[in-house]
CSV table of C-alpha atoms in Angstrom, one decimal:
chain,number,residue,atom,x,y,z
J,278,MET,CA,82.4,129.9,74.5
J,279,THR,CA,85.2,130.3,71.6
J,280,THR,CA,84.4,130.9,68.3
J,281,SER,CA,87.3,131.4,66.2
J,282,PHE,CA,89.9,128.6,66.4
J,283,THR,CA,92.8,127.8,64.2
J,284,GLU,CA,95.3,125.1,64.8
J,285,THR,CA,98.1,123.2,62.8
J,286,ASP,CA,97.7,119.9,61.8
J,287,LEU,CA,100.7,119.2,64.6
J,288,GLY,CA,99.3,121.5,67.0
J,289,ARG,CA,95.7,119.4,67.0
J,290,THR,CA,97.4,116.0,67.3
J,291,ARG,CA,99.8,117.4,70.4
J,292,ARG,CA,96.8,118.6,71.6
J,293,ALA,CA,95.0,115.5,71.3
J,294,ARG,CA,97.6,113.7,73.0
J,295,ARG,CA,97.2,115.5,76.1
J,296,ILE,CA,93.4,115.4,75.9
J,297,GLY,CA,94.3,111.3,76.1
J,298,ARG,CA,96.2,111.3,78.6
J,299,VAL,CA,94.3,113.5,80.9
J,300,LEU,CA,91.5,111.5,80.6
J,301,THR,CA,93.7,108.5,81.1
J,302,GLU,CA,94.4,110.0,84.8
J,303,THR,CA,90.3,111.3,85.1
J,304,HIS,CA,88.9,107.8,84.4
J,305,PRO,CA,91.0,105.3,85.5
J,306,ASP,CA,87.7,103.4,85.8
J,307,ALA,CA,86.9,103.4,82.0
J,308,HIS,CA,86.0,100.0,80.6
J,309,CYS,CA,82.9,98.2,78.1
J,310,GLU,CA,79.9,98.8,80.4
J,311,LEU,CA,77.9,96.1,79.1
J,312,ASN,CA,78.5,92.7,81.1
J,313,HIS,CA,79.9,89.9,79.2
J,314,SER,CA,82.0,86.9,79.1
J,315,ASN,CA,82.7,86.2,75.5
J,316,ALA,CA,82.5,87.6,72.0
J,317,LEU,CA,78.7,86.1,71.8
J,318,GLU,CA,77.1,87.5,74.6
J,319,LEU,CA,79.0,90.9,74.0
J,320,SER,CA,77.1,90.6,70.3
J,321,VAL,CA,74.6,90.6,71.9
J,322,ALA,CA,74.7,92.8,74.2
J,323,THR,CA,75.4,95.4,71.9
J,324,ILE,CA,72.6,94.7,69.7
J,325,LEU,CA,69.8,95.2,72.4
J,326,SER,CA,71.7,98.3,73.8
J,327,ALA,CA,70.8,100.6,71.2
J,328,GLN,CA,68.5,103.2,71.9
J,329,CYS,CA,68.7,101.9,75.2
J,330,THR,CA,70.7,102.1,78.6
J,331,ASP,CA,73.7,99.6,79.9
J,332,LYS,CA,72.4,99.4,83.1
J,333,LYS,CA,69.0,98.0,81.5
J,334,VAL,CA,70.6,95.5,79.6
J,335,ASN,CA,72.8,94.5,82.2
J,336,GLU,CA,69.7,93.7,83.6
J,337,VAL,CA,68.4,91.7,81.0
J,338,THR,CA,71.7,89.9,79.9
J,339,PRO,CA,71.9,87.4,82.9
J,340,LYS,CA,68.8,85.7,82.6
J,341,LEU,CA,69.5,86.0,78.9
J,342,PHE,CA,72.7,84.3,78.6
J,343,ALA,CA,71.7,81.8,80.7
J,344,ARG,CA,69.0,80.5,78.9
J,345,TYR,CA,70.7,81.3,75.1
J,346,PRO,CA,74.7,80.2,76.0
J,347,ARG,CA,75.7,79.1,72.4
J,348,ALA,CA,74.8,80.8,69.0
J,349,ALA,CA,72.9,77.8,67.7
J,350,ASP,CA,70.6,78.6,70.9
J,351,TYR,CA,69.7,81.9,69.0
J,352,ALA,CA,69.5,80.2,65.8
J,353,GLY,CA,66.5,78.3,66.7
J,354,ALA,CA,64.9,80.2,69.9
J,355,ASP,CA,61.2,80.6,70.0
J,356,ARG,CA,60.5,84.2,68.9
J,357,ALA,CA,57.8,85.1,71.3
J,358,GLU,CA,60.0,83.5,74.3
J,359,LEU,CA,62.9,86.1,73.5
J,360,GLU,CA,60.6,88.3,72.3
J,361,GLU,CA,59.2,88.3,76.1
J,362,LEU,CA,63.1,88.1,78.2
J,363,ILE,CA,64.7,91.1,75.9
J,364,ARG,CA,60.9,93.5,75.8
J,365,PRO,CA,62.6,95.6,78.8
J,366,THR,CA,65.3,97.3,76.3
J,367,GLY,CA,62.7,98.4,73.3
J,368,PHE,CA,63.0,98.0,70.1
J,369,TYR,CA,62.3,94.0,71.2
J,370,ARG,CA,61.0,92.6,68.0
J,371,ASN,CA,63.4,93.7,65.8
J,372,LYS,CA,66.4,93.1,68.1
J,373,THR,CA,64.5,89.6,68.3
J,374,ASP,CA,64.8,89.3,64.6
J,375,SER,CA,68.8,90.4,64.6
J,376,LEU,CA,69.6,88.2,67.6
J,377,ILE,CA,68.0,85.1,65.8
J,378,LYS,CA,69.4,85.9,62.1
J,379,LEU,CA,72.4,86.2,64.1
J,380,GLY,CA,73.2,83.1,65.1
J,381,GLN,CA,71.9,81.3,62.4
J,382,ALA,CA,74.6,83.3,60.1
J,383,LEU,CA,76.7,82.7,62.7
J,384,VAL,CA,75.9,78.5,62.7
J,385,GLU,CA,76.0,78.6,58.7
J,386,ARG,CA,78.8,80.6,58.2
J,387,TYR,CA,81.1,80.3,61.2
J,388,ASP,CA,80.9,77.1,63.0
J,389,GLY,CA,78.7,79.0,66.1
J,390,ARG,CA,81.8,81.5,66.8
J,391,VAL,CA,81.9,85.1,66.8
J,392,PRO,CA,84.9,86.1,64.0
J,393,GLY,CA,87.5,88.1,64.8
J,394,LYS,CA,88.0,90.2,61.8
J,395,LEU,CA,86.0,93.6,60.8
J,396,ALA,CA,85.4,92.3,57.5
J,397,ASP,CA,83.2,89.3,59.0
J,398,LEU,CA,81.5,90.9,61.6
J,399,VAL,CA,79.9,94.0,59.8
J,400,THR,CA,78.4,90.7,57.4
J,401,LEU,CA,76.5,89.5,60.5
J,402,PRO,CA,72.8,90.4,61.1
J,403,GLY,CA,72.9,93.5,63.4
J,404,ILE,CA,76.4,94.3,63.6
J,405,GLY,CA,77.4,97.7,62.1
J,406,ARG,CA,80.6,99.1,62.0
J,407,LYS,CA,80.2,100.5,65.7
J,408,THR,CA,79.0,97.3,67.1
J,409,ALA,CA,82.3,95.4,65.3
J,410,ASN,CA,85.0,97.8,66.7
J,411,VAL,CA,83.0,97.3,70.7
J,412,ILE,CA,83.1,93.4,69.7
J,413,LEU,CA,87.0,93.6,68.5
J,414,GLY,CA,88.1,95.5,71.3
J,415,ASN,CA,86.9,94.3,73.8
J,416,ALA,CA,86.7,90.5,73.2
J,417,PHE,CA,89.6,90.0,71.1
J,418,GLY,CA,91.8,92.8,71.8
J,419,VAL,CA,91.6,93.9,68.7
J,420,PRO,CA,92.2,97.7,69.0
J,421,GLY,CA,89.3,99.8,67.6
J,422,ILE,CA,87.9,103.3,67.4
J,423,THR,CA,83.9,103.3,68.8
J,424,VAL,CA,82.1,106.2,67.3
J,425,ASP,CA,78.8,106.6,69.3
J,426,THR,CA,76.7,109.7,70.1
J,427,HIS,CA,79.1,110.4,73.1
J,428,PHE,CA,82.3,110.4,71.1
J,429,GLN,CA,81.2,112.4,68.0
J,430,ARG,CA,79.6,115.3,70.5
J,431,LEU,CA,82.8,115.5,72.2
J,432,VAL,CA,85.4,114.6,69.9
J,433,HIS,CA,83.4,117.7,67.4
J,434,ARG,CA,83.7,119.8,70.8
J,435,TRP,CA,87.4,119.5,71.1
J,436,ARG,CA,87.4,120.4,67.3
J,437,LEU,CA,89.9,117.2,66.5
J,438,THR,CA,87.6,117.2,63.0
J,439,THR,CA,84.7,118.3,61.5
J,440,GLU,CA,83.8,115.2,60.2
J,441,THR,CA,80.5,114.2,60.4
J,442,ASP,CA,80.0,110.2,59.7
J,443,PRO,CA,81.1,108.3,61.6
J,444,VAL,CA,83.6,106.4,59.8
J,445,LYS,CA,85.4,109.1,58.6
J,446,ILE,CA,85.7,110.3,62.4
J,447,GLU,CA,87.0,106.9,63.2
J,448,HIS,CA,89.8,107.3,60.8
J,449,ALA,CA,90.2,111.2,61.5
J,450,VAL,CA,90.4,110.8,65.0
J,451,GLY,CA,92.5,107.1,64.7
J,452,ALA,CA,95.4,109.0,63.4
J,453,LEU,CA,96.0,111.7,66.2
J,454,PHE,CA,96.7,108.6,68.7
J,455,PRO,CA,98.6,105.0,68.5
J,456,LYS,CA,96.8,101.8,67.6
J,457,ARG,CA,97.4,100.6,70.6
J,458,ASP,CA,95.2,103.1,72.5
J,459,TRP,CA,92.2,102.9,70.4
J,460,THR,CA,89.5,100.9,72.4
J,461,MET,CA,90.8,102.2,76.0
J,462,LEU,CA,90.5,106.1,74.2
J,463,SER,CA,86.8,105.0,73.4
J,464,HIS,CA,85.7,104.0,76.6
J,465,ARG,CA,87.3,106.8,78.3
J,466,VAL,CA,85.7,109.4,75.8
J,467,ILE,CA,81.9,107.9,76.5
J,468,PHE,CA,82.9,107.6,79.8
J,469,HIS,CA,83.9,111.6,79.9
J,470,GLY,CA,80.3,112.1,78.1
J,471,ARG,CA,78.3,110.3,80.1
J,472,ARG,CA,80.0,111.9,83.3
J,473,VAL,CA,80.9,115.0,82.9
J,474,CYS,CA,80.9,116.3,78.8
J,475,HIS,CA,77.0,116.1,78.6
J,476,ALA,CA,75.3,116.9,75.3
J,477,ARG,CA,72.6,119.7,76.8
J,478,LYS,CA,74.8,121.1,79.4
J,479,PRO,CA,78.4,119.8,80.0
J,480,ALA,CA,79.9,120.7,83.5
J,481,CYS,CA,82.5,122.8,82.0
J,482,GLY,CA,84.1,125.0,85.6
J,483,ALA,CA,84.3,121.6,86.9
J,484,CYS,CA,86.3,119.6,83.5
J,485,THR,CA,90.0,118.2,83.7
J,486,LEU,CA,90.3,119.2,79.8
J,487,ALA,CA,88.9,122.9,80.9
J,488,LYS,CA,92.1,124.3,79.2
J,489,LEU,CA,92.5,121.9,76.1
J,490,CYS,CA,88.7,122.4,75.0
J,491,PRO,CA,88.1,125.4,72.4
J,492,SER,CA,84.3,124.9,73.5
J,493,TYR,CA,85.0,125.6,77.3
J,494,GLY,CA,81.9,127.9,78.1
J,495,THR,CA,79.2,125.6,76.4
J,496,GLY,CA,78.3,125.0,79.4
J,497,PRO,CA,78.5,126.5,82.9
J,498,THR,CA,81.9,127.5,84.2
J,499,GLU,CA,80.9,128.9,87.4
J,500,PRO,CA,82.5,125.4,89.7
J,501,ALA,CA,79.3,125.4,92.2
J,502,ALA,CA,76.8,125.1,89.1
J,503,ALA,CA,78.9,123.0,86.9
J,504,ALA,CA,79.6,120.2,89.8
J,505,LYS,CA,75.7,119.7,90.4
J,506,LEU,CA,76.1,118.5,86.5
J,507,LEU,CA,78.8,115.6,87.2
J,508,LYS,CA,77.4,112.1,87.5
J,509,GLY,CA,78.1,108.7,88.6
J,510,PRO,CA,79.7,106.8,91.6
J,511,ARG,CA,83.1,108.7,91.2
J,512,ALA,CA,81.6,112.1,90.6
J,513,ARG,CA,83.1,113.7,93.6
J,514,ASP,CA,86.6,112.0,92.7
J,515,LEU,CA,85.9,114.0,89.3
J,516,ALA,CA,85.2,117.0,91.2
J,517,ALA,CA,88.5,117.1,92.5
J,518,ALA,CA,90.9,116.0,89.9
J,519,ALA,CA,89.1,119.1,88.0
J,520,GLY,CA,90.2,121.3,91.1
J,521,VAL,CA,86.7,121.9,92.2
J,522,ASP,CA,86.0,121.3,95.8
J,523,PRO,CA,84.0,118.0,95.8
J,524,GLU,CA,81.7,118.4,98.5
J,525,LEU,CA,79.8,121.1,95.9
J,526,VAL,CA,78.4,117.7,94.4
J,527,PRO,CA,75.0,116.5,95.0
J,528,VAL,CA,74.4,113.5,96.9
J,529,GLN,CA,72.3,112.6,94.1
J,530,ALA,CA,74.8,113.2,91.6
J,531,VAL,CA,77.2,110.4,93.1
J,532,VAL,CA,74.0,107.8,92.7
J,533,ALA,CA,73.0,108.7,89.4
J,534,GLU,CA,73.0,106.6,86.4
J,535,ALA,CA,75.5,107.8,84.0
J,536,PRO,CA,73.4,107.9,80.8
């Protein structure tokens, strides 16, 4: 792994843009992995996703959305019933509290509708800046950067910023890319973090960004070892894109859930 690394601001911007282009080619399927059909559903799903996988949230939400289609339904929900429905997502008591209070705030202040402005969204119960950017980008088409744990880890590995505060990371990385790209960039970085650049053992030897990454070598660089670390339904496509024999990717990696 490279320890000394110096770069001009212009050099960093150019490298960031190249990373962005490679991610676009690597993850053509990148999207918001929380199933939803409107802003309220996405708001609820995002609150439930705290300390929980998107897959588990998506298992819970169909029944939940059918039972509570409007903000007023959450505002007047029976606490015990709501808790039972969302119990599999963990921390269900706190999340139930957030959902009921969210419904009440939307009814009282926004006529039951989810507002489409960051300043309004962050005043709502259970919705912080990260969640607000998810809602804006995916429900309202307003560009936003979602700084989750995957995003933080990857932009640090790529040395795009040394900031550690999520809001400062958002601004620092946002300055490197056109605003129109922010939402999809977030999805692609998160996809890459879940499928390739894992926290403990990134698949460096099977990564399309190897030549652009100052942290190359954090994980195994030998293709056979790296290929085994790829995850998700497109794991073999990811290997091929990195110039690695897709047959090196085990079957279980293809069916593995991206964390």
